[in-house]
Short mmCIF file of N, CA, C and O in Angstrom, two decimals:
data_model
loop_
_atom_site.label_atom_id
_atom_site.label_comp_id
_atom_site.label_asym_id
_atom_site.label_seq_id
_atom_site.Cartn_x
_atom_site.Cartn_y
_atom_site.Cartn_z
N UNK A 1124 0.86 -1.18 0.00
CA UNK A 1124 0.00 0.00 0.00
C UNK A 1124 0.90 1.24 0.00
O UNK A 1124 1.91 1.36 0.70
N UNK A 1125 0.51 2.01 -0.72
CA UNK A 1125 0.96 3.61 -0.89
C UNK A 1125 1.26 4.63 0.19
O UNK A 1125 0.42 4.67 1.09
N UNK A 1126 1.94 5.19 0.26
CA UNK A 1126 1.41 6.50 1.84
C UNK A 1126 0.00 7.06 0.89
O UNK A 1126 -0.96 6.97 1.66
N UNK A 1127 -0.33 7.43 -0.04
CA UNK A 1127 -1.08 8.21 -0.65
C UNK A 1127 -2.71 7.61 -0.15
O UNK A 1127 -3.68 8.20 0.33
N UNK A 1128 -2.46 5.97 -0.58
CA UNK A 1128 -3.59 5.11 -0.18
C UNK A 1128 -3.71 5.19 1.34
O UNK A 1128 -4.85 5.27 1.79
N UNK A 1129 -2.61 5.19 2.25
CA UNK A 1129 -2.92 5.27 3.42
C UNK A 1129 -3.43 6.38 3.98
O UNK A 1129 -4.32 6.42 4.82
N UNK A 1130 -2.88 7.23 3.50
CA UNK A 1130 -3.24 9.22 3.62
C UNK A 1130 -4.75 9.18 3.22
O UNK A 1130 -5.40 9.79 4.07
N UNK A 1131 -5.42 8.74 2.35
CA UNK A 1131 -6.44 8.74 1.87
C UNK A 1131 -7.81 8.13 2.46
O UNK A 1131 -9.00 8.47 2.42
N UNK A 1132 -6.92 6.84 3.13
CA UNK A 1132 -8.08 6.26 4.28
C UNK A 1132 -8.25 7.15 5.43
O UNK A 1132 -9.37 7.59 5.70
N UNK A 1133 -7.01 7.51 6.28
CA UNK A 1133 -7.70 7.94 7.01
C UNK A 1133 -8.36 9.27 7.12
O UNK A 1133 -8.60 9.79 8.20
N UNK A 1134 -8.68 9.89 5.82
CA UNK A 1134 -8.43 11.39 5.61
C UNK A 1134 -10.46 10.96 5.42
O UNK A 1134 -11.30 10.96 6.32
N UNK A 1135 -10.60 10.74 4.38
CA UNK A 1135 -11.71 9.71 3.91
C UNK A 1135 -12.69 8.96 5.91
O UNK A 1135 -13.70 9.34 6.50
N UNK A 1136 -12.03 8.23 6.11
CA UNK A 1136 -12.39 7.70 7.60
C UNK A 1136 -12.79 8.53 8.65
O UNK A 1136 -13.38 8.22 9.69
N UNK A 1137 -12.24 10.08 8.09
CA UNK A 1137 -12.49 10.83 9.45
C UNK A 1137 -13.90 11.73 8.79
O UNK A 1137 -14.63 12.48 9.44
N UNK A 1138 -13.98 11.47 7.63
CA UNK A 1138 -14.96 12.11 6.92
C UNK A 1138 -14.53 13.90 6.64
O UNK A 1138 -15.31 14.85 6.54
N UNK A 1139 -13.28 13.89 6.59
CA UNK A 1139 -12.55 15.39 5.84
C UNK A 1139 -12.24 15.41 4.71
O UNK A 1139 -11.74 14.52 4.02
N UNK A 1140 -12.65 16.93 4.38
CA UNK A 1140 -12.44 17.68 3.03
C UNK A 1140 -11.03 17.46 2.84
O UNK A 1140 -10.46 16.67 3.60
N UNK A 1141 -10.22 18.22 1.68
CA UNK A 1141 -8.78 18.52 1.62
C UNK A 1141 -8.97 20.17 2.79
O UNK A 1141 -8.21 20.59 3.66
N UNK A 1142 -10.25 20.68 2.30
CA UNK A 1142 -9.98 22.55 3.20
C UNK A 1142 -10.38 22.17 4.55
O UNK A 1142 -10.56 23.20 5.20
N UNK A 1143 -10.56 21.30 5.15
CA UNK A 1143 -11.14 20.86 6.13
C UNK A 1143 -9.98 20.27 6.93
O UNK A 1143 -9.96 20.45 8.15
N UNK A 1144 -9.08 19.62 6.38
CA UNK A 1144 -7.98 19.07 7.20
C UNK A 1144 -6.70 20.55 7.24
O UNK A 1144 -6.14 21.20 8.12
N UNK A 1145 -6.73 20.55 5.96
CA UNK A 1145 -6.00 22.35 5.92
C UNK A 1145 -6.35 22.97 6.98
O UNK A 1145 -5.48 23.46 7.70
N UNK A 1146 -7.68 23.09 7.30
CA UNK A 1146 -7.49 24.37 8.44
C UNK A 1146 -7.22 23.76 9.33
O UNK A 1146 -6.32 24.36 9.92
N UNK A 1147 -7.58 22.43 10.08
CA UNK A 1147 -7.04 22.10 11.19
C UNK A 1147 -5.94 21.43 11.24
O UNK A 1147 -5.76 21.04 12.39
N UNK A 1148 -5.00 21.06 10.44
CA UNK A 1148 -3.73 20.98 10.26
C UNK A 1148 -2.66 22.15 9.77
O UNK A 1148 -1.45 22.06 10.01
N UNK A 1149 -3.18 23.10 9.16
CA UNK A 1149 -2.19 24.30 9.01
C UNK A 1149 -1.43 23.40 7.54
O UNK A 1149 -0.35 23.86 7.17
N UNK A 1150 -1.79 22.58 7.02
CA UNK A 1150 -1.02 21.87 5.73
C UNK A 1150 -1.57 22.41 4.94
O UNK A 1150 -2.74 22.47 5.32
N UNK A 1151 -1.43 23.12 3.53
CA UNK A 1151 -1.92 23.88 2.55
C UNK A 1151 -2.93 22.63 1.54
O UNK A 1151 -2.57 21.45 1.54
N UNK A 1152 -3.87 22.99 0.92
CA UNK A 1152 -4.71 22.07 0.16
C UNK A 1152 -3.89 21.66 -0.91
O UNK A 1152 -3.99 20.51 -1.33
N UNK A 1153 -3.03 22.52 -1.43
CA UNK A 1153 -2.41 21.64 -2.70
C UNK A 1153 -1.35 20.50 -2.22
O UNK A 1153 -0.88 19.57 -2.88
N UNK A 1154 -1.14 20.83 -0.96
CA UNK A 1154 -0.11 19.57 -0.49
C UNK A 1154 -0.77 18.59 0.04
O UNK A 1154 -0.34 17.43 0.11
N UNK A 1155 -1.88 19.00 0.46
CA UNK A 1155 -3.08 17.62 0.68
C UNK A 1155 -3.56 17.15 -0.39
O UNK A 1155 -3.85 15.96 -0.39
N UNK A 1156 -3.72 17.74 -1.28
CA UNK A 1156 -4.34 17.18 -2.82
C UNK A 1156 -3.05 16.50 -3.35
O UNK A 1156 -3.34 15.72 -4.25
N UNK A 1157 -2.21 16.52 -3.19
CA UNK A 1157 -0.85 15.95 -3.62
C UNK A 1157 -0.53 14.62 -3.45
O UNK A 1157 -0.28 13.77 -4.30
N UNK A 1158 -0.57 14.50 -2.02
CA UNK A 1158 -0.59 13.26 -1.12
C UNK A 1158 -1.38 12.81 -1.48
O UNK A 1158 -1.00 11.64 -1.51
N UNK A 1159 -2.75 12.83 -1.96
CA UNK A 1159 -3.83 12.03 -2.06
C UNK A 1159 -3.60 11.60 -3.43
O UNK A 1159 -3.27 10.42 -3.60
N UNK A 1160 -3.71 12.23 -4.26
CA UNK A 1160 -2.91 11.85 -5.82
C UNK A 1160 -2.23 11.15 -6.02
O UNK A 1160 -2.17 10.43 -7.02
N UNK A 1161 -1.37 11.19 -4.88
CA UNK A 1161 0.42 10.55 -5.27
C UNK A 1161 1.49 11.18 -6.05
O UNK A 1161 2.55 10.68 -6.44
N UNK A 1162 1.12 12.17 -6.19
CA UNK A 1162 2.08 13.63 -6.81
C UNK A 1162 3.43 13.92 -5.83
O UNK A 1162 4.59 14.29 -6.01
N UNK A 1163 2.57 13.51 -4.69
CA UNK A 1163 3.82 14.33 -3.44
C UNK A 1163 3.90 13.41 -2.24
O UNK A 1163 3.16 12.44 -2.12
N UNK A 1164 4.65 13.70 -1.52
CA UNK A 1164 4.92 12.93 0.08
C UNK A 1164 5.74 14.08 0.76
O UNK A 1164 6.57 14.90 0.36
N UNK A 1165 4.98 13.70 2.29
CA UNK A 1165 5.05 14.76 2.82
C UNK A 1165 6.54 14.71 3.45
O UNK A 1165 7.07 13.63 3.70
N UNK A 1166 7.37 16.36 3.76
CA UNK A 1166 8.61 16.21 4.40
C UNK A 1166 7.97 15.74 6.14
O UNK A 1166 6.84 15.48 6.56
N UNK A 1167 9.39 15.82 6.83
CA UNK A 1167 9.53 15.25 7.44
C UNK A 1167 8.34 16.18 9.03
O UNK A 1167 7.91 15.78 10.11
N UNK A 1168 8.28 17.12 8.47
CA UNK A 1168 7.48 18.24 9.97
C UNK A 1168 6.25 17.51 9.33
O UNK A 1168 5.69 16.62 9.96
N UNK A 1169 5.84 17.88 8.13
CA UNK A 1169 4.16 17.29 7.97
C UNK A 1169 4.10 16.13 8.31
O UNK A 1169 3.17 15.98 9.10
N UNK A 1170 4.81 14.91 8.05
CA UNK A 1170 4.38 13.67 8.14
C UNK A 1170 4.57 13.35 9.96
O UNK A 1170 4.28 12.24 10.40
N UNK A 1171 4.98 14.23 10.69
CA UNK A 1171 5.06 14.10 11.94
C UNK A 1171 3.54 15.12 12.31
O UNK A 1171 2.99 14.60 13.28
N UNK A 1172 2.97 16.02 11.95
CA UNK A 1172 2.16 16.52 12.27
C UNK A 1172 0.45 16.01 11.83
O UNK A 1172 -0.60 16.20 12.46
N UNK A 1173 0.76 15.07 10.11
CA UNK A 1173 -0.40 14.55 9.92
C UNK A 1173 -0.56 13.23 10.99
O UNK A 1173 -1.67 12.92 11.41
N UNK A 1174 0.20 12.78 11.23
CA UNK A 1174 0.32 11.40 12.25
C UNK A 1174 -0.22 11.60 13.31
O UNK A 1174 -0.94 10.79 13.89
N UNK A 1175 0.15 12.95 13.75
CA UNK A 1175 -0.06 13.00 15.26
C UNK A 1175 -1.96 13.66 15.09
O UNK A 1175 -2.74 13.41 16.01
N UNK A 1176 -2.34 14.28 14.14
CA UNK A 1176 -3.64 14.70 13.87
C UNK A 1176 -4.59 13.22 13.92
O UNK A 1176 -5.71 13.04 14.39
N UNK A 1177 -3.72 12.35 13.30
CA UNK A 1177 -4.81 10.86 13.03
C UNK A 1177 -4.36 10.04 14.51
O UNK A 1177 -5.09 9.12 14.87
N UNK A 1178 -3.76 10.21 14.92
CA UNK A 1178 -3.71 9.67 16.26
C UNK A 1178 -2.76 7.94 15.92
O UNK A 1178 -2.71 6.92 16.60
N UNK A 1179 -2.26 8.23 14.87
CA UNK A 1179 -0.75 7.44 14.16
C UNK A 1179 0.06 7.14 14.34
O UNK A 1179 0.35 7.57 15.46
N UNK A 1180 0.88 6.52 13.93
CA UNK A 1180 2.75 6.64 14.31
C UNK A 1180 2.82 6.76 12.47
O UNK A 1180 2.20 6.12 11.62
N UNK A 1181 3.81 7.84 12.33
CA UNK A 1181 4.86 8.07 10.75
C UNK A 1181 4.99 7.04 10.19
O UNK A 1181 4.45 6.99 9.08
N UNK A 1182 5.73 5.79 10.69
CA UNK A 1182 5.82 4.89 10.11
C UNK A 1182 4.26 3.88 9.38
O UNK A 1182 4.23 3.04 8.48
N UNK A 1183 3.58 4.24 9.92
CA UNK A 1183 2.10 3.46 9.55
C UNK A 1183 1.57 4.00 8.41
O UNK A 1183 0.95 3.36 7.57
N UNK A 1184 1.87 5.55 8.37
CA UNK A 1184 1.63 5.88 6.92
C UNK A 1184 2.82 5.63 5.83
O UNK A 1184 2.53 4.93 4.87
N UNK A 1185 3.76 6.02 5.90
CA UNK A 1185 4.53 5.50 5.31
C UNK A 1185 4.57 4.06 4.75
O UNK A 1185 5.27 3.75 3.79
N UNK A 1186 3.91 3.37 5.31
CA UNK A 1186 3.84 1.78 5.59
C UNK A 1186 5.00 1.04 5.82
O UNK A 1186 5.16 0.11 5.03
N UNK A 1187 6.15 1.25 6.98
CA UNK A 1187 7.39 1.21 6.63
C UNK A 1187 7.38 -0.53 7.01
O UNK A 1187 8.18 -1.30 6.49
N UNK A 1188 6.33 -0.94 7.98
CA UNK A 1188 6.52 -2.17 8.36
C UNK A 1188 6.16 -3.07 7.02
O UNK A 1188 6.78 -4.13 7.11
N UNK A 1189 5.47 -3.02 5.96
CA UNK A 1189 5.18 -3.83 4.84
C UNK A 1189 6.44 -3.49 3.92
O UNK A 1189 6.58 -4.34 3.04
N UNK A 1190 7.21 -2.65 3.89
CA UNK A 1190 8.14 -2.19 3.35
C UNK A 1190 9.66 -3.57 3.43
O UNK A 1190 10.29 -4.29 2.65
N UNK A 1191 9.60 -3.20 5.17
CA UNK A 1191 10.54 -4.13 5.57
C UNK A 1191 10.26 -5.85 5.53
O UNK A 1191 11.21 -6.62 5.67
N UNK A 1192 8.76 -6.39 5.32
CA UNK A 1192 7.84 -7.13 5.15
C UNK A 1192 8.19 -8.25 3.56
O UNK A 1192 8.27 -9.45 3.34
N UNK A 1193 8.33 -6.77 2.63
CA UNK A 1193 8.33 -7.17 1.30
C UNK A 1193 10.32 -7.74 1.33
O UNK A 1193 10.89 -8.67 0.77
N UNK A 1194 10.71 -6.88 2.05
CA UNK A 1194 12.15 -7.10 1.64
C UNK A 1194 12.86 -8.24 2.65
O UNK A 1194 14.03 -8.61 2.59
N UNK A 1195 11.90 -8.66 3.52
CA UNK A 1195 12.03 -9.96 4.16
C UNK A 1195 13.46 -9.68 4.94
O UNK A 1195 14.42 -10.45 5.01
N UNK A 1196 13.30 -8.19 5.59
CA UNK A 1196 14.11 -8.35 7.08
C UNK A 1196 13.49 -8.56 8.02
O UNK A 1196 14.04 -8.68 9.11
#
């Protein structure tokens, strides 16, 4: 799975807009429309600030554990 696909569930799950998470994240809509696309991934302050908004850990969006999963460490 994607960060984009993951970004998307829970963005989708919480039942938010792109201007809707913007204002209560302070993340601009084209960088939320980005992520959701798959155009973009977020640096390292957003992906610590969207995480902590979804009540997350970084790595879960990222999907770092299927990552390490696929590469069979």
């Amino acid at each position: 799975m994607s960060f984009a696909e993951k970004f998307m569930g829970y963005m989708l799950g919480a039942g938010l807009s792109y201007a809707q998470l913007s204002e209560q994240t302070g993340i601009s809509t084209g960088t939320l429309n980005g992520w959701g696309r798959g155009t973009r991934e977020p640096n390292a302050e957003h992906l610590r600030r969207i995480a902590w908004f979804f009540g997350t850990d970084p790595n879960e969006l990222l999907c770092w554990e299927e990552y390490l999963e696929a590469r069979d460490i």
